[in-house]
GROMACS .gro file of C-alpha atoms in nm:
model
   91
    1MET     CA    1   9.219  11.097   8.748
    2ALA     CA    2   9.518  11.266   8.938
    3ILE     CA    3   9.693  11.016   9.155
    4THR     CA    4   9.902  11.172   9.414
    5THR     CA    5   9.994  10.915   9.653
    6SER     CA    6  10.127  10.559   9.655
    7LYS     CA    7   9.815  10.442   9.832
    8LEU     CA    8   9.580  10.626   9.582
    9LEU     CA    9   9.800  10.446   9.301
   10ALA     CA   10   9.762  10.105   9.456
   11HIS     CA   11   9.365  10.135   9.517
   12THR     CA   12   9.331  10.259   9.151
   13LEU     CA   13   9.520   9.964   9.012
   14ARG     CA   14   9.318   9.726   9.247
   15GLU     CA   15   9.006   9.875   9.099
   16PHE     CA   16   9.120   9.837   8.736
   17ARG     CA   17   9.189   9.457   8.851
   18TYR     CA   18   8.843   9.416   8.961
   19GLN     CA   19   8.705   9.582   8.658
   20LEU     CA   20   8.897   9.313   8.452
   21SER     CA   21   8.747   9.039   8.693
   22LEU     CA   22   9.116   8.936   8.747
   23SER     CA   23   9.230   8.787   9.078
   24GLN     CA   24   9.564   8.846   9.221
   25VAL     CA   25   9.693   8.508   9.106
   26ASP     CA   26   9.587   8.608   8.755
   27VAL     CA   27   9.776   8.928   8.770
   28ALA     CA   28  10.068   8.756   8.929
   29LYS     CA   29  10.100   8.514   8.632
   30LEU     CA   30  10.051   8.785   8.367
   31ALA     CA   31  10.319   8.982   8.546
   32ALA     CA   32  10.561   8.667   8.607
   33VAL     CA   33  10.556   8.749   9.003
   34LYS     CA   34  10.413   8.582   9.302
   35GLN     CA   35  10.061   8.647   9.420
   36THR     CA   36  10.216   8.763   9.744
   37THR     CA   37  10.398   9.032   9.531
   38ILE     CA   38  10.054   9.166   9.406
   39SER     CA   39   9.909   9.162   9.756
   40ALA     CA   40  10.202   9.355   9.880
   41PHE     CA   41  10.188   9.619   9.633
   42GLU     CA   42   9.797   9.650   9.686
   43ASN     CA   43   9.848   9.691  10.077
   44ASN     CA   44  10.188   9.862  10.109
   45PRO     CA   45  10.277  10.023   9.779
   46ASP     CA   46  10.580  10.204   9.937
   47ALA     CA   47  10.789   9.897   9.952
   48THR     CA   48  10.739   9.785   9.596
   49LYS     CA   49  11.018   9.808   9.351
   50LEU     CA   50  10.972  10.023   9.046
   51GLU     CA   51  11.022   9.743   8.809
   52THR     CA   52  10.768   9.529   8.976
   53PHE     CA   53  10.506   9.821   8.935
   54PHE     CA   54  10.566   9.836   8.569
   55LYS     CA   55  10.509   9.458   8.546
   56ILE     CA   56  10.180   9.496   8.728
   57LEU     CA   57  10.092   9.778   8.469
   58SER     CA   58  10.170   9.564   8.176
   59ALA     CA   59   9.987   9.295   8.324
   60LEU     CA   60   9.679   9.511   8.351
   61GLU     CA   61   9.748   9.641   8.002
   62LEU     CA   62   9.785   9.990   8.150
   63GLU     CA   63  10.050  10.256   8.096
   64LEU     CA   64  10.200  10.556   8.309
   65SER     CA   65  10.141  10.910   8.158
   66ILE     CA   66  10.307  11.199   8.341
   67GLN     CA   67  10.172  11.550   8.330
   68PRO     CA   68  10.256  11.896   8.512
   69ARG     CA   69  10.007  11.970   8.773
   70PRO     CA   70   9.770  12.273   8.690
   71LYS     CA   71   9.901  12.586   8.838
   72ILE     CA   72   9.703  12.883   8.997
   73LYS     CA   73   9.783  13.175   8.775
   74GLN     CA   74   9.856  13.513   8.955
   75ASN     CA   75   9.930  13.814   8.775
   76SER     CA   76  10.279  13.955   8.810
   77GLU     CA   77  10.159  14.263   8.999
   78GLU     CA   78   9.989  14.051   9.280
   79VAL     CA   79  10.311  13.833   9.313
   80ILE     CA   80  10.534  14.158   9.340
   81ASN     CA   81  10.277  14.304   9.606
   82ASN     CA   82  10.280  14.002   9.807
   83THR     CA   83  10.671  13.966   9.788
   84ASN     CA   84  10.691  14.327   9.910
   85ASN     CA   85  10.444  14.288  10.196
   86ASN     CA   86  10.645  13.990  10.332
   87ILE     CA   87  10.966  14.192  10.299
   88ASP     CA   88  10.816  14.472  10.493
   89GLU     CA   89  10.688  14.258  10.768
   90ASP     CA   90  11.030  14.093  10.823
   91TRP     CA   91  11.194  14.443  10.887
   0.00000   0.00000   0.00000
């Protein structure tokens, strides 16, 4: 699954928590944080410290994996033609 926003990240981790039948209190104990911290992450992930995020991942036995986004391939001739068309329009 591609996660591209903090809201989607929080939603996904909440779903993992549900699948593990863990409460926010359970995850908080495993992550050594307060239950309110777990709630704050799930409801407003933008305000969460990166360190806290990794504690939550660890508590849920998850890890972060980063990969490049897939790119749409254009052949070089299309790119050159598009660039030339844009230049002609500007003049």
